[in-house]
């Protein structure tokens, strides 16, 4: 019980830290935040249920007024803005990613990359695009075009999520709760 | 930890957090009903009016919190200028800015602990699944460990720079995640040592 | 039976035996446990505290099992972790101090009142709302000890209580501990830290190497440590 609770809390904190770190930059030198990498890792490392709860806990603290979203954003305003769909999709993305790692017997690095692509990109965008369409009163196609800007970064982060999860599996197999 | 609550105390701070949240929810639904740019402009004027009496630093804080919206404002404005649908574009932007500003206003005038207390109250129906004390403990643990983990991140980056001329890149995510897992195990033990998660 | 009683207690994790067949009855007021890194000192402390269950054998404190009867264990045993950052769970000083009382059944407002009263009594009233992340190492150490003392356990388990502290802080902690009425079980790799104990147990590779008054155990321990230090190349890998 205690271990479950503290893992959920620490990964909620981890999502925040990954959003605060601008130092992580792609080969191109374009700074991207690793926050969505944090969402993916919640699922691939903690598993479906704990991963989703960690993300929900993180979002609750953001809503309560902590500036934990990338770029120091937070408060209730972010839930009224155009990216609200992504925020709603975050816990579901983590759940799906975790579910995939839990339910497949594929090698963990491969399973986690696939889980991050399906959960952290396909599922996440399935919420993010309608959200943007709703707030900006655009069609789904037009909103998809607008969110396309995030896609290359998220694709790279899905691969990183696979690599990081694989490293955890190798270095601390007992801590990979999604495969415990 | 730094919160987004404004250090400027206003009469709005004295209203109960639950009342402000209920008003915000109703107001946001109303905003999405309105389509006339004039009605929306009036709504925005109302929200702006709620910001102005509390002095310049308060208004500046509110303006800063709206900054992440500008790329969307630029895109939508450009789009509607291109298609010539000026009225609908104006309505969309007014609605978005008003909704976000109103929500930010609630955040700026409500203390973190009050907001969390409302969340804990809202979660009461879930109490068979999620005991209220455990939720409160989870909130406290995150607030406790964000600075700790942030410091760990700085140490990891330093250790990297001490031995490598290149930028740290994504590799720091592995030790950081391991640090989070270690801290989780230690906190679980500390929790057990003092009576568990209840 | 009062006191701490281990009967043939062993502990293994990950296929590696850390403690084997320990039988001890600890009833003295000041008990020291010495040993090298990896000798199983910390595991023994966690076993007594009820944080882990023995793989075989039994651990009892005043006749109760500290691992299964957590409620009874709380009023009997308090443990001070070596690293304060592993022990502190709350963002502010007063919440950290109030938590243990809350766990013992006090309502939150009364627990907070008691925490503030304790801070006032120690001349630290202004610490109440301070974020724990702003405390220095020594201050965190003080907070951890105070948080454990708030729960008024009969026995205090201390894991290297002076590790990493500067001399004035260590002196202050020594003085504070010396004044406590509780039973203290202190583990340390440093013989000086337990020289004033009533009884010292030397743990080596998960077994008791010696057990007796400090005047008898500590010189032998110090001599052996010096001998190993001269010869051992420290090339053995654990596991």
Coordinates of C-alpha atoms in Angstrom, one line a residue:
Chain A
X1 CA 0.0 0.0 0.0
X2 CA 2.6 2.5 1.1
X3 CA 4.8 1.6 -1.9
X4 CA 2.0 2.1 -4.3
X5 CA 1.2 5.5 -2.9
X6 CA 4.7 6.8 -2.8
X7 CA 5.4 5.6 -6.3
X8 CA 2.3 7.4 -7.6
X9 CA 3.4 10.6 -5.7
X10 CA 7.0 10.4 -6.8
X11 CA 6.1 10.0 -10.5
X12 CA 3.7 12.9 -10.3
X13 CA 6.7 14.9 -9.1
X14 CA 8.8 13.4 -11.9
X15 CA 6.4 14.6 -14.5
X16 CA 6.7 18.1 -13.0
X17 CA 10.5 18.0 -13.0
X18 CA 10.7 16.8 -16.6
X19 CA 8.5 19.8 -17.5
X20 CA 10.8 22.2 -15.6
X21 CA 13.9 21.1 -17.4
X22 CA 14.7 23.0 -20.5
X23 CA 18.2 21.6 -20.8
X24 CA 17.0 18.5 -22.6
X25 CA 17.3 19.4 -26.3
X26 CA 17.1 17.5 -29.5
X27 CA 20.1 16.9 -31.8
X28 CA 18.8 19.9 -33.8
X29 CA 19.3 22.1 -30.7
X30 CA 15.6 22.9 -30.5
X31 CA 14.7 22.8 -26.8
X32 CA 11.7 20.6 -26.2
X33 CA 10.3 19.8 -22.8
X34 CA 10.3 16.2 -21.6
X35 CA 6.9 16.5 -19.9
X36 CA 5.1 14.2 -22.2
X37 CA 8.0 11.8 -21.8
X38 CA 7.1 11.8 -18.1
X39 CA 3.5 10.9 -18.9
X40 CA 4.7 8.0 -21.1
X41 CA 7.1 6.8 -18.3
X42 CA 4.3 6.8 -15.8
X43 CA 2.5 4.2 -17.9
X44 CA 5.5 2.2 -19.0
X45 CA 7.2 2.0 -15.6
X46 CA 4.4 2.1 -13.1
X47 CA 1.8 0.3 -15.2
X48 CA -1.8 1.2 -16.2
X49 CA -3.5 1.9 -12.9
X50 CA -0.7 3.5 -10.9
X51 CA 0.5 5.4 -14.0
X52 CA -2.9 7.0 -14.6
X53 CA -3.3 7.8 -10.9
X54 CA 0.2 9.5 -10.9
X55 CA -0.9 11.7 -13.9
X56 CA -4.2 12.5 -12.3
X57 CA -2.5 13.6 -9.1
X58 CA -0.1 15.8 -11.1
X59 CA -3.1 17.4 -12.9
X60 CA -4.9 18.0 -9.6
X61 CA -1.9 19.9 -8.2
X62 CA -1.6 21.9 -11.5
X63 CA -5.3 22.8 -11.3
X64 CA -4.9 23.7 -7.6
X65 CA -2.4 26.4 -8.6
X66 CA 1.1 24.9 -8.8
X67 CA 3.0 26.0 -11.9
X68 CA 4.1 22.5 -12.8
X69 CA 3.2 22.3 -16.5
X70 CA 6.1 23.0 -18.9
X71 CA 7.0 26.6 -19.2
X72 CA 5.8 27.2 -15.6
X73 CA 2.1 27.1 -16.6
X74 CA -0.6 26.0 -14.2
X75 CA -3.7 26.9 -12.4
X76 CA -7.3 26.5 -13.7
X77 CA -6.7 28.6 -16.8
X78 CA -4.8 25.8 -18.6
X79 CA -8.0 23.7 -18.4
X80 CA -9.9 26.4 -20.4
X81 CA -7.2 26.9 -23.0
X82 CA -6.8 25.2 -26.4
X83 CA -4.5 22.4 -25.1
X84 CA -7.1 21.2 -22.6
X85 CA -7.7 18.0 -24.7
X86 CA -4.1 17.0 -24.2
X87 CA -4.4 17.5 -20.4
X88 CA -7.5 15.3 -20.3
X89 CA -5.8 12.8 -22.5
X90 CA -2.7 12.6 -20.3
X91 CA -4.0 10.1 -17.7
X92 CA -5.7 8.0 -20.4
X93 CA -2.5 8.0 -22.4
X94 CA -0.5 6.8 -19.4
X95 CA -3.2 4.1 -18.7
X96 CA -3.1 2.8 -22.2
X97 CA 0.7 2.8 -22.4
X98 CA 0.8 0.9 -19.0
X99 CA -1.8 -1.5 -20.1
X100 CA 0.2 -2.4 -23.2
X101 CA 3.4 -3.0 -21.3
X102 CA 1.5 -5.1 -18.8
X103 CA -0.3 -7.2 -21.3
X104 CA 2.4 -8.0 -23.8
X105 CA 5.3 -10.4 -23.4
X106 CA 7.4 -8.6 -26.0
X107 CA 10.9 -7.5 -24.9
X108 CA 10.4 -4.6 -22.6
X109 CA 12.2 -1.9 -24.6
X110 CA 10.1 -2.7 -27.7
X111 CA 6.9 -3.0 -25.8
X112 CA 7.5 0.3 -24.0
X113 CA 8.2 2.1 -27.3
X114 CA 5.1 0.7 -28.9
X115 CA 3.1 1.6 -25.8
X116 CA 4.4 5.1 -25.8
X117 CA 3.5 5.5 -29.5
X118 CA 0.0 4.1 -29.0
X119 CA -0.7 5.6 -25.6
X120 CA 1.4 8.7 -25.6
X121 CA 0.7 9.7 -29.2
X122 CA -2.3 8.0 -30.8
X123 CA -4.5 8.1 -27.7
X124 CA -3.2 11.5 -26.5
X125 CA -3.9 13.1 -29.9
X126 CA -7.3 11.5 -30.0
X127 CA -8.1 13.7 -27.0
X128 CA -5.9 16.7 -27.9
X129 CA -7.2 17.3 -31.4
X130 CA -11.0 17.4 -30.5
X131 CA -10.1 19.6 -27.5
X132 CA -8.4 22.1 -29.8
X133 CA -11.1 21.9 -32.3
X134 CA -13.7 22.7 -29.6
X135 CA -11.9 25.7 -28.1
X136 CA -10.8 27.2 -31.4
X137 CA -14.0 26.2 -33.2
X138 CA -12.1 24.5 -36.0
X139 CA -12.9 21.2 -37.8
X140 CA -11.0 18.1 -36.6
X141 CA -8.9 18.1 -39.7
X142 CA -7.9 21.7 -39.2
X143 CA -7.1 21.1 -35.5
X144 CA -5.0 18.1 -36.5
X145 CA -3.0 20.3 -38.7
X146 CA -2.4 22.7 -35.8
X147 CA -1.3 19.9 -33.4
X148 CA 1.0 18.5 -36.1
X149 CA 3.7 20.8 -34.8
X150 CA 4.1 18.7 -31.6
X151 CA 4.3 15.4 -33.5
X152 CA 8.0 15.2 -34.3
X153 CA 9.0 15.9 -30.7
X154 CA 6.5 13.4 -29.4
X155 CA 7.7 10.7 -31.8
X156 CA 11.3 11.2 -30.4
X157 CA 10.0 11.1 -26.9
X158 CA 8.2 7.8 -27.5
X159 CA 11.5 6.3 -28.6
X160 CA 13.2 7.8 -25.5
X161 CA 10.5 6.4 -23.3
X162 CA 11.3 2.9 -24.7
X163 CA 15.0 3.4 -24.1
X164 CA 14.5 4.7 -20.5
X165 CA 12.1 2.0 -19.6
X166 CA 14.5 -0.6 -21.0
X167 CA 17.4 0.9 -18.9
X168 CA 15.2 0.7 -15.8
X169 CA 14.3 -2.9 -16.5
X170 CA 18.0 -3.7 -16.8
X171 CA 19.2 -1.7 -13.8
X172 CA 16.4 -2.1 -11.4
X173 CA 14.1 -4.9 -12.5
X174 CA 12.2 -5.0 -9.2
X175 CA 11.1 -1.4 -9.7
X176 CA 9.5 -1.9 -13.1
X177 CA 6.0 -2.3 -11.6
X178 CA 4.4 -2.5 -15.0
X179 CA 6.1 -5.9 -15.4
X180 CA 6.1 -6.9 -11.7
Chain B
X1 CA 7.0 25.8 -3.3
X2 CA 6.0 28.8 -5.5
X3 CA 2.3 28.8 -6.3
X4 CA 0.4 30.9 -8.8
X5 CA -1.7 32.5 -6.1
X6 CA -1.1 36.2 -6.2
X7 CA 0.7 37.7 -3.2
X8 CA -1.7 40.7 -3.6
X9 CA -4.6 40.1 -1.2
X10 CA -8.0 41.0 -2.7
X11 CA -11.6 40.8 -1.4
X12 CA -11.9 37.9 -3.8
X13 CA -9.5 36.0 -1.6
X14 CA -12.1 36.0 1.1
X15 CA -14.8 34.2 -0.9
X16 CA -14.9 30.5 -0.3
X17 CA -13.0 28.5 -2.9
X18 CA -15.9 26.2 -3.6
X19 CA -18.1 29.3 -4.4
X20 CA -15.5 30.6 -6.8
X21 CA -15.1 27.2 -8.5
X22 CA -18.9 26.9 -8.9
X23 CA -19.2 30.4 -10.4
X24 CA -16.3 29.7 -12.7
X25 CA -17.9 26.4 -13.9
X26 CA -21.2 28.2 -14.6
X27 CA -19.4 31.2 -16.3
X28 CA -17.4 28.9 -18.5
X29 CA -20.5 27.0 -19.7
X30 CA -22.2 30.3 -20.4
X31 CA -19.2 31.5 -22.4
X32 CA -19.4 28.5 -24.7
X33 CA -23.1 29.2 -25.2
X34 CA -22.5 32.8 -26.3
X35 CA -21.7 33.4 -30.0
X36 CA -22.2 37.1 -30.4
X37 CA -18.8 39.0 -30.3
X38 CA -20.6 41.8 -28.5
X39 CA -21.8 39.6 -25.7
X40 CA -18.4 38.0 -25.4
X41 CA -16.7 41.4 -25.4
X42 CA -18.9 42.4 -22.5
X43 CA -18.0 39.2 -20.7
X44 CA -14.3 39.9 -21.2
X45 CA -14.8 43.5 -20.0
X46 CA -16.4 42.0 -16.9
X47 CA -13.5 39.7 -16.2
X48 CA -11.0 42.5 -16.9
X49 CA -13.0 44.7 -14.5
X50 CA -12.5 42.1 -11.8
X51 CA -8.7 42.4 -12.2
X52 CA -8.2 46.2 -12.3
X53 CA -9.1 47.4 -8.8
X54 CA -6.2 45.4 -7.1
X55 CA -3.3 47.4 -8.6
X56 CA -0.8 47.1 -11.3
X57 CA 1.3 44.1 -10.0
X58 CA -1.9 42.0 -9.8
X59 CA -2.9 42.9 -13.4
X60 CA 0.7 42.3 -14.6
X61 CA 0.6 38.8 -13.0
X62 CA -2.6 38.0 -14.8
X63 CA -1.2 39.2 -18.1
X64 CA 1.8 37.0 -17.6
X65 CA -0.4 34.0 -17.1
X66 CA -2.1 34.6 -20.4
X67 CA 1.1 34.7 -22.3
X68 CA 1.1 31.0 -23.4
X69 CA -2.0 31.8 -25.4
X70 CA -0.3 34.1 -27.9
X71 CA 0.7 31.5 -30.5
X72 CA -3.0 30.4 -30.7
X73 CA -4.2 34.0 -30.9
X74 CA -1.8 34.6 -33.8
X75 CA -2.8 31.4 -35.6
X76 CA -6.5 32.0 -35.2
X77 CA -6.3 35.7 -36.1
X78 CA -4.3 34.9 -39.2
X79 CA -6.6 32.1 -40.2
X80 CA -9.8 34.3 -39.9
X81 CA -8.2 37.3 -41.6
X82 CA -7.3 34.9 -44.5
X83 CA -10.8 33.4 -44.7
X84 CA -12.5 36.8 -44.1
X85 CA -14.7 35.4 -41.2
X86 CA -13.7 38.3 -38.9
X87 CA -16.8 38.1 -36.6
X88 CA -16.5 34.4 -35.8
X89 CA -12.7 34.8 -35.4
X90 CA -13.2 37.6 -32.9
X91 CA -15.8 35.6 -31.0
X92 CA -13.4 32.6 -30.7
X93 CA -10.5 34.7 -29.4
X94 CA -12.7 36.6 -27.0
X95 CA -14.2 33.4 -25.7
X96 CA -10.8 31.7 -25.2
X97 CA -9.1 34.7 -23.5
X98 CA -12.1 35.3 -21.3
X99 CA -12.4 31.7 -20.2
X100 CA -8.7 31.4 -19.5
X101 CA -8.5 34.7 -17.7
X102 CA -11.5 34.0 -15.5
X103 CA -10.1 30.6 -14.5
X104 CA -6.7 32.2 -13.8
X105 CA -8.4 34.8 -11.7
X106 CA -9.8 32.0 -9.4
X107 CA -6.3 30.5 -9.2
X108 CA -4.7 33.9 -8.4
X109 CA -7.2 34.6 -5.6
X110 CA -7.3 31.2 -3.9
X111 CA -4.6 29.6 -1.7
X112 CA -3.3 26.2 -2.7
X113 CA -4.4 24.7 0.6
X114 CA -8.0 26.0 0.1
X115 CA -8.1 24.6 -3.4
X116 CA -6.8 21.2 -2.3
X117 CA -9.4 21.2 0.5
X118 CA -12.1 21.6 -2.1
X119 CA -10.7 18.8 -4.2
X120 CA -10.6 16.6 -1.2
X121 CA -14.2 17.5 -0.5
X122 CA -15.2 16.7 -4.1
X123 CA -13.4 13.3 -3.8
X124 CA -15.5 12.4 -0.7
X125 CA -18.0 10.3 -2.7
X126 CA -15.0 8.2 -3.8
X127 CA -13.9 7.6 -0.2
X128 CA -14.5 3.8 -0.2
X129 CA -11.9 3.6 -3.0
X130 CA -9.8 6.6 -2.0
X131 CA -9.7 7.4 1.7
X132 CA -9.6 11.3 2.1
X133 CA -6.5 11.0 4.3
X134 CA -4.6 9.1 1.6
X135 CA -5.5 11.7 -1.0
X136 CA -4.2 14.5 1.3
X137 CA -1.1 12.5 2.0
X138 CA -0.5 12.1 -1.8
X139 CA -0.8 15.9 -2.3
X140 CA 1.6 16.5 0.5
X141 CA 4.1 14.0 -0.8
X142 CA 4.2 15.5 -4.3
X143 CA 4.7 19.0 -2.8
X144 CA 7.4 17.7 -0.6
X145 CA 9.3 15.8 -3.4
X146 CA 9.2 18.3 -6.3
X147 CA 12.0 20.4 -4.8
X148 CA 13.9 17.3 -3.7
X149 CA 13.7 15.8 -7.1
X150 CA 14.5 19.1 -8.7
X151 CA 17.7 19.3 -6.7
X152 CA 18.6 15.7 -7.6
X153 CA 18.2 16.8 -11.3
X154 CA 20.7 19.7 -10.7
X155 CA 23.2 17.3 -9.0
X156 CA 22.9 14.9 -11.9
X157 CA 23.4 17.7 -14.5
X158 CA 26.5 18.8 -12.5
X159 CA 27.9 15.3 -12.3
X160 CA 27.5 15.1 -16.1
X161 CA 29.1 18.4 -16.8
X162 CA 32.0 17.6 -14.5
X163 CA 33.0 14.7 -16.8
X164 CA 31.6 15.6 -20.2
X165 CA 32.1 18.6 -22.5
X166 CA 28.8 17.7 -24.3
X167 CA 25.3 18.6 -23.3
X168 CA 23.6 16.1 -21.1
X169 CA 20.7 15.3 -23.3
X170 CA 18.1 12.7 -22.6
X171 CA 20.5 10.4 -20.8
X172 CA 19.9 12.3 -17.5
X173 CA 16.3 11.0 -17.6
X174 CA 17.5 7.5 -16.6
X175 CA 19.2 8.5 -13.4
X176 CA 16.4 10.9 -12.6
X177 CA 13.8 8.2 -13.0
X178 CA 15.9 5.9 -10.8
X179 CA 16.1 8.6 -8.2
X180 CA 12.4 8.9 -8.2
X181 CA 12.0 5.1 -7.8
X182 CA 14.6 5.2 -4.9
X183 CA 12.9 8.1 -3.2
X184 CA 9.5 6.3 -3.6
X185 CA 11.0 3.2 -1.8
X186 CA 12.5 5.3 1.0
X187 CA 9.3 7.3 1.5
X188 CA 7.3 4.1 1.6
X189 CA 9.6 2.8 4.4
X190 CA 9.5 6.1 6.3
X191 CA 5.7 6.0 6.0
X192 CA 5.5 2.5 7.3
X193 CA 7.9 3.4 10.2
X194 CA 5.3 6.0 11.3
X195 CA 2.1 4.1 10.9
X196 CA 1.5 3.6 7.2
X197 CA -0.7 5.2 4.6
X198 CA -3.9 4.6 6.6
Chain C
X1 CA 8.8 -10.8 27.8
X2 CA 9.8 -7.1 27.8
X3 CA 12.5 -5.7 25.6
X4 CA 13.5 -6.7 22.1
X5 CA 13.8 -10.4 21.5
X6 CA 15.2 -12.0 18.4
X7 CA 14.9 -15.8 18.1
X8 CA 17.0 -17.4 15.4
X9 CA 16.1 -14.5 13.1
X10 CA 17.4 -14.5 9.6
X11 CA 16.8 -12.2 6.7
X12 CA 17.5 -12.8 3.0
X13 CA 16.7 -10.6 0.0
X14 CA 17.3 -11.3 -3.6
X15 CA 18.8 -14.7 -2.9
X16 CA 21.4 -13.1 -0.6
X17 CA 21.5 -13.8 3.1
X18 CA 22.0 -10.6 5.0
X19 CA 21.4 -11.8 8.6
X20 CA 21.6 -15.4 9.7
X21 CA 20.4 -17.0 12.9
X22 CA 20.4 -14.0 15.3
X23 CA 19.3 -14.7 18.8
X24 CA 19.4 -11.7 21.0
X25 CA 17.6 -10.2 24.0
X26 CA 18.0 -6.5 24.2
X27 CA 16.8 -4.9 27.5
X28 CA 19.5 -2.4 28.4
X29 CA 19.0 1.3 28.2
X30 CA 21.8 2.1 25.9
X31 CA 22.8 -0.4 23.3
X32 CA 25.3 0.0 20.5
X33 CA 25.7 -2.1 17.4
X34 CA 28.9 -1.8 15.5
X35 CA 30.1 -3.4 12.3
X36 CA 31.5 -2.7 8.9
X37 CA 29.6 -1.4 5.9
X38 CA 27.4 -4.3 4.7
X39 CA 27.6 -6.3 7.9
X40 CA 23.8 -6.1 8.2
X41 CA 23.5 -3.4 10.9
X42 CA 20.9 -1.4 9.0
X43 CA 18.9 -4.5 8.1
X44 CA 18.9 -5.5 11.8
X45 CA 17.5 -2.1 12.7
X46 CA 14.8 -2.4 10.1
X47 CA 14.0 -5.9 11.3
X48 CA 13.6 -4.6 14.9
X49 CA 11.6 -1.7 13.7
X50 CA 9.2 -4.0 11.9
X51 CA 9.8 -2.5 8.5
X52 CA 10.7 -5.9 7.2
X53 CA 9.7 -9.4 8.4
X54 CA 12.4 -12.0 9.2
X55 CA 12.7 -14.7 6.5
X56 CA 13.0 -17.3 9.3
X57 CA 12.8 -17.0 13.1
X58 CA 11.0 -14.3 15.0
X59 CA 11.3 -10.8 16.3
X60 CA 9.3 -9.6 19.2
X61 CA 9.2 -6.3 21.1
X62 CA 7.5 -6.5 24.5
X63 CA 5.8 -9.7 23.2
X64 CA 4.3 -8.1 20.1
X65 CA 5.4 -8.7 16.5
X66 CA 6.5 -5.2 15.2
X67 CA 6.0 -6.2 11.6
X68 CA 2.4 -7.3 11.8
X69 CA 1.1 -5.3 14.7
X70 CA 2.0 -1.9 13.4
X71 CA -0.3 0.0 15.8
X72 CA 1.3 -1.4 18.9
X73 CA 4.8 -1.1 17.4
X74 CA 4.4 2.7 16.9
X75 CA 4.2 3.5 20.6
X76 CA 7.1 1.2 21.3
X77 CA 9.6 1.9 18.5
X78 CA 10.8 4.9 16.7
X79 CA 13.4 4.8 14.0
X80 CA 15.7 7.6 12.9
X81 CA 16.9 6.9 9.3
X82 CA 20.5 7.7 8.4
X83 CA 19.5 10.1 5.6
X84 CA 17.0 12.7 6.8
X85 CA 15.8 13.1 3.2
X86 CA 14.6 9.5 3.3
X87 CA 12.5 10.2 6.4
X88 CA 10.9 13.5 5.8
X89 CA 7.5 13.1 4.1
X90 CA 5.8 16.5 4.3
X91 CA 6.5 19.9 2.7
X92 CA 6.4 21.9 5.9
X93 CA 8.0 21.5 9.3
X94 CA 4.7 21.5 11.3
X95 CA 3.1 18.9 9.0
X96 CA 6.1 16.7 9.4
X97 CA 5.9 16.9 13.2
X98 CA 2.1 16.5 13.3
X99 CA 2.0 13.4 11.1
X100 CA 3.0 10.9 13.7
X101 CA 0.5 12.2 16.2
X102 CA -2.2 12.1 13.5
X103 CA -1.2 8.5 12.9
X104 CA -1.7 7.8 16.6
X105 CA -5.2 9.0 16.4
X106 CA -5.1 12.7 17.2
X107 CA -7.3 14.9 15.1
X108 CA -5.3 17.2 12.6
X109 CA -5.9 20.5 14.4
X110 CA -4.7 19.1 17.8
X111 CA -1.8 17.4 16.1
X112 CA -0.7 20.7 14.5
X113 CA -1.1 22.5 17.9
X114 CA 1.1 19.9 19.6
X115 CA 3.7 20.3 16.8
X116 CA 3.7 24.1 17.2
X117 CA 4.0 23.7 21.0
X118 CA 7.0 21.4 20.6
X119 CA 8.6 23.9 18.3
X120 CA 8.0 26.7 20.8
X121 CA 9.5 24.6 23.6
X122 CA 12.7 24.2 21.5
X123 CA 12.9 27.9 20.6
X124 CA 12.0 27.2 17.0
X125 CA 8.4 28.6 16.8
X126 CA 9.3 30.4 13.6
X127 CA 10.0 27.1 11.9
X128 CA 6.4 26.0 11.8
X129 CA 5.4 26.9 8.3
X130 CA 9.0 26.7 6.9
X131 CA 9.3 24.5 3.8
X132 CA 11.5 21.5 4.7
X133 CA 13.6 22.0 1.6
X134 CA 15.0 25.2 3.1
X135 CA 16.4 23.4 6.2
X136 CA 20.2 22.7 6.5
X137 CA 21.4 19.1 7.0
X138 CA 21.7 19.5 10.7
X139 CA 18.2 21.2 10.9
X140 CA 16.7 18.3 9.0
X141 CA 18.3 15.9 11.4
X142 CA 16.8 17.8 14.3
X143 CA 13.4 17.7 12.6
X144 CA 13.6 13.9 12.0
X145 CA 14.5 13.2 15.6
X146 CA 11.8 15.6 16.9
X147 CA 9.2 14.0 14.6
X148 CA 10.0 10.6 16.1
X149 CA 10.1 11.8 19.7
X150 CA 6.6 13.4 19.2
X151 CA 5.3 9.8 19.0
X152 CA 6.8 9.0 22.4
X153 CA 8.2 5.6 21.6
X154 CA 9.8 3.6 24.4
X155 CA 12.7 2.7 22.2
X156 CA 14.6 4.8 19.7
X157 CA 16.4 3.0 16.9
X158 CA 19.2 5.2 15.5
X159 CA 21.0 4.5 12.2
X160 CA 24.4 6.2 12.2
X161 CA 23.0 9.3 14.0
X162 CA 26.2 11.3 13.5
X163 CA 26.9 10.5 9.8
X164 CA 27.7 13.6 7.8
X165 CA 27.1 16.1 10.7
X166 CA 29.7 18.8 11.6
X167 CA 31.2 18.7 15.1
X168 CA 28.9 21.2 16.8
X169 CA 25.8 19.6 15.4
X170 CA 27.0 16.1 16.4
X171 CA 27.8 17.4 19.9
X172 CA 24.3 18.9 20.2
X173 CA 22.7 15.6 19.0
X174 CA 24.8 13.6 21.5
X175 CA 23.7 15.9 24.3
X176 CA 20.1 15.6 23.3
X177 CA 20.2 11.8 23.0
X178 CA 22.0 11.5 26.3
X179 CA 19.2 13.3 28.0
X180 CA 16.5 11.0 26.7
X181 CA 14.7 8.6 29.1
X182 CA 14.1 6.1 26.2
X183 CA 16.0 3.0 25.4
X184 CA 18.4 3.8 22.6
X185 CA 19.7 1.3 20.1
X186 CA 22.5 3.0 18.1
X187 CA 24.2 1.5 15.1
X188 CA 27.5 2.9 13.9
X189 CA 30.7 1.9 12.2
X190 CA 32.5 4.3 14.6
X191 CA 33.4 2.8 18.0
X192 CA 33.5 6.2 19.6
X193 CA 29.8 6.7 18.9
X194 CA 28.8 3.8 21.2
X195 CA 31.6 4.0 23.8
X196 CA 29.1 5.1 26.4
X197 CA 26.6 2.3 25.9
X198 CA 25.7 -0.4 28.4
X199 CA 26.2 -3.1 25.9
X200 CA 27.8 -3.4 22.5
X201 CA 27.1 -5.9 19.8
X202 CA 29.6 -6.4 17.0
X203 CA 28.0 -7.6 13.9
X204 CA 30.0 -9.2 11.1
X205 CA 28.7 -10.7 7.9
X206 CA 25.2 -11.0 9.4
X207 CA 26.3 -12.8 12.6
X208 CA 27.2 -11.7 16.1
X209 CA 31.0 -11.5 16.3
X210 CA 31.0 -10.3 19.9
X211 CA 28.5 -9.1 22.5
X212 CA 29.3 -7.5 25.9
X213 CA 30.3 -4.3 27.6
X214 CA 32.0 -1.7 25.4
X215 CA 35.2 -2.0 27.3
X216 CA 35.4 -5.6 26.2
X217 CA 34.0 -5.5 22.7
X218 CA 35.2 -2.2 21.3
X219 CA 39.0 -2.6 21.7
X220 CA 38.8 -6.0 19.9
X221 CA 36.6 -4.4 17.2
X222 CA 39.0 -1.5 16.7
X223 CA 42.0 -3.8 16.5
X224 CA 40.3 -6.0 13.9
X225 CA 39.2 -2.9 11.8
X226 CA 42.8 -1.7 11.9
X227 CA 44.1 -5.1 10.8
X228 CA 41.6 -5.3 7.9
X229 CA 42.4 -1.7 6.9
X230 CA 46.1 -2.7 6.6
X231 CA 45.5 -5.8 4.5
X232 CA 42.2 -5.8 2.7
X233 CA 42.3 -4.7 -0.9
X234 CA 38.5 -4.6 -0.9
X235 CA 38.1 -6.5 -4.1
X236 CA 35.2 -8.8 -3.2
X237 CA 31.9 -8.1 -4.9
X238 CA 28.7 -8.5 -3.0
X239 CA 26.4 -11.3 -4.0

